[in-house]
GROMACS .gro file of C-alpha atoms in nm:
model
  179
    1MET     CA    1  -0.043  -0.003   0.034
    2ASN     CA    2   0.142   0.326  -0.092
    3TRP     CA    3   0.109   0.588   0.189
    4GLN     CA    4   0.216   0.863   0.022
    5LYS     CA    5  -0.081   0.881  -0.208
    6TYR     CA    6  -0.324   1.004   0.066
    7ASN     CA    7  -0.322   1.345   0.139
    8TRP     CA    8  -0.264   1.337   0.508
    9SER     CA    9  -0.309   1.735   0.586
   10ILE     CA   10  -0.702   1.675   0.483
   11ILE     CA   11  -0.693   1.342   0.682
   12ILE     CA   12  -0.596   1.524   1.002
   13ILE     CA   13  -0.792   1.839   0.984
   14SER     CA   14  -1.095   1.627   0.901
   15VAL     CA   15  -1.036   1.436   1.252
   16LEU     CA   16  -0.983   1.734   1.396
   17PHE     CA   17  -1.305   1.881   1.296
   18THR     CA   18  -1.481   1.594   1.383
   19PHE     CA   19  -1.375   1.535   1.749
   20ALA     CA   20  -1.458   1.965   1.759
   21ALA     CA   21  -1.788   1.885   1.601
   22ALA     CA   22  -1.867   1.572   1.873
   23SER     CA   23  -1.762   1.772   2.173
   24SER     CA   24  -1.923   2.098   2.095
   25SER     CA   25  -2.261   1.869   2.003
   26TYR     CA   26  -2.187   1.718   2.369
   27TYR     CA   27  -2.166   2.061   2.527
   28PHE     CA   28  -2.465   2.190   2.391
   29TRP     CA   29  -2.661   1.856   2.490
   30GLN     CA   30  -2.565   1.881   2.844
   31GLN     CA   31  -2.728   2.230   2.840
   32HIS     CA   32  -3.020   2.186   2.677
   33THR     CA   33  -3.072   1.842   2.875
   34MET     CA   34  -2.972   1.928   3.277
   35THR     CA   35  -2.801   2.259   3.306
   36LYS     CA   36  -3.046   2.495   3.215
   37PRO     CA   37  -3.338   2.290   3.318
   38LEU     CA   38  -3.200   2.267   3.654
   39THR     CA   39  -3.094   2.624   3.685
   40LEU     CA   40  -3.452   2.709   3.567
   41ALA     CA   41  -3.663   2.494   3.804
   42LEU     CA   42  -3.386   2.603   4.095
   43GLU     CA   43  -3.453   2.927   4.035
   44GLU     CA   44  -3.844   2.918   4.067
   45ILE     CA   45  -3.795   2.796   4.452
   46GLU     CA   46  -3.905   3.049   4.666
   47GLY     CA   47  -3.630   3.263   4.787
   48VAL     CA   48  -3.365   3.136   4.519
   49GLU     CA   49  -3.179   3.454   4.403
   50ALA     CA   50  -2.927   3.293   4.175
   51VAL     CA   51  -2.786   2.937   4.073
   52THR     CA   52  -2.484   2.866   3.912
   53LEU     CA   53  -2.303   2.489   3.835
   54ASN     CA   54  -1.996   2.452   3.824
   55ASN     CA   55  -1.908   2.148   3.611
   56GLN     CA   56  -1.643   2.290   3.372
   57ASP     CA   57  -1.349   2.030   3.484
   58LYS     CA   58  -1.442   1.700   3.325
   59ALA     CA   59  -1.241   1.509   3.558
   60GLN     CA   60  -1.462   1.635   3.820
   61THR     CA   61  -1.681   1.394   3.911
   62VAL     CA   62  -1.901   1.550   4.169
   63LEU     CA   63  -2.167   1.811   4.040
   64GLU     CA   64  -2.108   2.188   4.199
   65ILE     CA   65  -2.427   2.380   4.260
   66HIS     CA   66  -2.420   2.684   4.442
   67VAL     CA   67  -2.767   2.870   4.509
   68THR     CA   68  -2.767   3.215   4.608
   69LEU     CA   69  -3.089   3.271   4.895
   70SER     CA   70  -3.245   3.563   5.006
   71ASN     CA   71  -3.531   3.654   5.220
   72ILE     CA   72  -3.676   3.274   5.277
   73ASN     CA   73  -3.923   3.189   5.541
   74ASN     CA   74  -3.780   2.858   5.633
   75LEU     CA   75  -3.471   2.741   5.571
   76GLN     CA   76  -3.544   2.343   5.642
   77THR     CA   77  -3.840   2.345   5.364
   78THR     CA   78  -3.609   2.571   5.115
   79TYR     CA   79  -3.325   2.329   5.133
   80GLU     CA   80  -3.591   2.015   5.090
   81SER     CA   81  -3.716   2.166   4.792
   82ILE     CA   82  -3.391   2.258   4.641
   83ASN     CA   83  -3.252   1.895   4.732
   84HIS     CA   84  -3.577   1.738   4.532
   85THR     CA   85  -3.543   1.975   4.252
   86ILE     CA   86  -3.155   1.867   4.200
   87LYS     CA   87  -3.237   1.515   4.234
   88THR     CA   88  -3.496   1.500   3.982
   89ASN     CA   89  -3.354   1.698   3.712
   90ILE     CA   90  -2.975   1.503   3.779
   91GLY     CA   91  -3.080   1.177   3.871
   92THR     CA   92  -2.818   0.954   4.012
   93LYS     CA   93  -2.518   1.213   3.946
   94ARG     CA   94  -2.329   1.318   4.264
   95TYR     CA   95  -2.346   1.660   4.369
   96LYS     CA   96  -2.240   1.912   4.633
   97LEU     CA   97  -2.490   2.183   4.743
   98ILE     CA   98  -2.317   2.486   4.831
   99LEU     CA   99  -2.548   2.776   4.973
  100HIS     CA  100  -2.478   3.121   4.938
  101ASP     CA  101  -2.611   3.411   5.174
  102HIS     CA  102  -2.606   3.784   5.250
  103LYS     CA  103  -2.410   3.789   5.569
  104THR     CA  104  -2.255   4.104   5.726
  105PRO     CA  105  -2.007   4.100   5.974
  106ALA     CA  106  -2.235   4.126   6.249
  107LEU     CA  107  -2.415   3.810   6.155
  108GLU     CA  108  -2.074   3.621   6.089
  109GLU     CA  109  -1.965   3.788   6.475
  110PHE     CA  110  -2.288   3.633   6.608
  111TYR     CA  111  -2.255   3.273   6.446
  112TYR     CA  112  -1.918   3.276   6.580
  113SER     CA  113  -2.048   3.351   6.943
  114ILE     CA  114  -2.317   3.065   6.926
  115HIS     CA  115  -2.120   2.770   6.725
  116HIS     CA  116  -2.013   2.611   7.026
  117GLN     CA  117  -2.361   2.575   7.127
  118ILE     CA  118  -2.494   2.444   6.784
  119PHE     CA  119  -2.201   2.160   6.846
  120GLU     CA  120  -2.269   2.099   7.195
  121GLY     CA  121  -2.620   2.068   7.139
  122LEU     CA  122  -2.540   1.824   6.834
  123THR     CA  123  -2.288   1.619   7.039
  124THR     CA  124  -2.492   1.626   7.310
  125GLY     CA  125  -2.850   1.617   7.158
  126ASN     CA  126  -3.013   1.834   7.405
  127PHE     CA  127  -3.147   2.105   7.139
  128SER     CA  128  -3.394   2.276   7.402
  129THR     CA  129  -3.111   2.408   7.594
  130MET     CA  130  -2.890   2.496   7.290
  131TYR     CA  131  -3.197   2.687   7.155
  132ASN     CA  132  -3.286   2.880   7.435
  133SER     CA  133  -2.885   2.994   7.464
  134ILE     CA  134  -2.910   3.091   7.116
  135GLN     CA  135  -3.222   3.244   7.150
  136GLU     CA  136  -3.125   3.471   7.462
  137LYS     CA  137  -2.763   3.611   7.268
  138ALA     CA  138  -3.018   3.669   6.968
  139ILE     CA  139  -3.276   3.862   7.160
  140ALA     CA  140  -2.969   4.109   7.301
  141ALA     CA  141  -2.811   4.128   6.925
  142ASP     CA  142  -3.116   4.223   6.756
  143ILE     CA  143  -3.140   3.938   6.567
  144LYS     CA  144  -3.389   3.729   6.456
  145VAL     CA  145  -3.234   3.335   6.473
  146GLN     CA  146  -3.446   3.011   6.347
  147VAL     CA  147  -3.344   2.648   6.422
  148TYR     CA  148  -3.476   2.353   6.243
  149ILE     CA  149  -3.379   2.013   6.331
  150ASP     CA  150  -3.434   1.682   6.112
  151THR     CA  151  -3.283   1.334   6.137
  152ASN     CA  152  -2.984   1.455   5.902
  153TYR     CA  153  -2.951   1.828   5.954
  154LEU     CA  154  -2.951   2.118   6.142
  155TYR     CA  155  -3.093   2.433   5.964
  156LEU     CA  156  -2.997   2.780   6.101
  157GLN     CA  157  -3.131   3.064   6.014
  158LEU     CA  158  -3.002   3.431   6.093
  159THR     CA  159  -3.195   3.752   5.992
  160THR     CA  160  -3.136   4.113   6.032
  161ALA     CA  161  -3.288   4.406   5.901
  162THR     CA  162  -2.939   4.406   5.671
  163GLY     CA  163  -2.876   4.086   5.608
  164ASN     CA  164  -2.895   3.704   5.655
  165LEU     CA  165  -2.683   3.395   5.733
  166TYR     CA  166  -2.814   3.074   5.626
  167GLN     CA  167  -2.643   2.728   5.772
  168VAL     CA  168  -2.687   2.400   5.695
  169ILE     CA  169  -2.519   2.195   5.966
  170PRO     CA  170  -2.478   1.776   5.916
  171ARG     CA  171  -2.557   1.596   6.216
  172GLN     CA  172  -2.343   1.343   6.171
  173LEU     CA  173  -2.004   1.548   6.200
  174ASP     CA  174  -1.825   1.322   5.939
  175ASP     CA  175  -2.073   1.388   5.688
  176LYS     CA  176  -1.860   1.461   5.365
  177GLU     CA  177  -2.210   1.637   5.173
  178VAL     CA  178  -2.134   1.463   4.880
  179ARG     CA  179  -2.425   1.258   4.721
   0.00000   0.00000   0.00000
């Protein structure tokens, strides 16, 4: 067989063009079937201000979903709605949900002042004492506090006139938060 008869530059350009077309098709297919519908569904949830998906790294096996929350009534129900929407849209793909809020320095300082009570409550299971201690400090600091607890998480919602802080803390402290 005479290899010199073939026009190798045309063959190489064709292979590169085919690869580029396949990669582009996959990207647009993924945008159309998963990314855009998931983003739109999450943005319909009350209190969700913005959604960003971080799956640019093809070697990354975990989809990072960044959700910015604002002025929500109940962190627990909002968080559960977000997780349900994600699971409905992406199926069994692994993901990590990262919440963003509008925290102020005063709210961060307050959270730091109560985080010992939170983790003590998680460790001992004495949630009533934890809540009462947090509530006393919140009243003194003029911060509205809501604490919700279920079998998996403790949900902490701190609100002032100028900002809000949302924390979802796993009850099992070794939880890596990747589903």
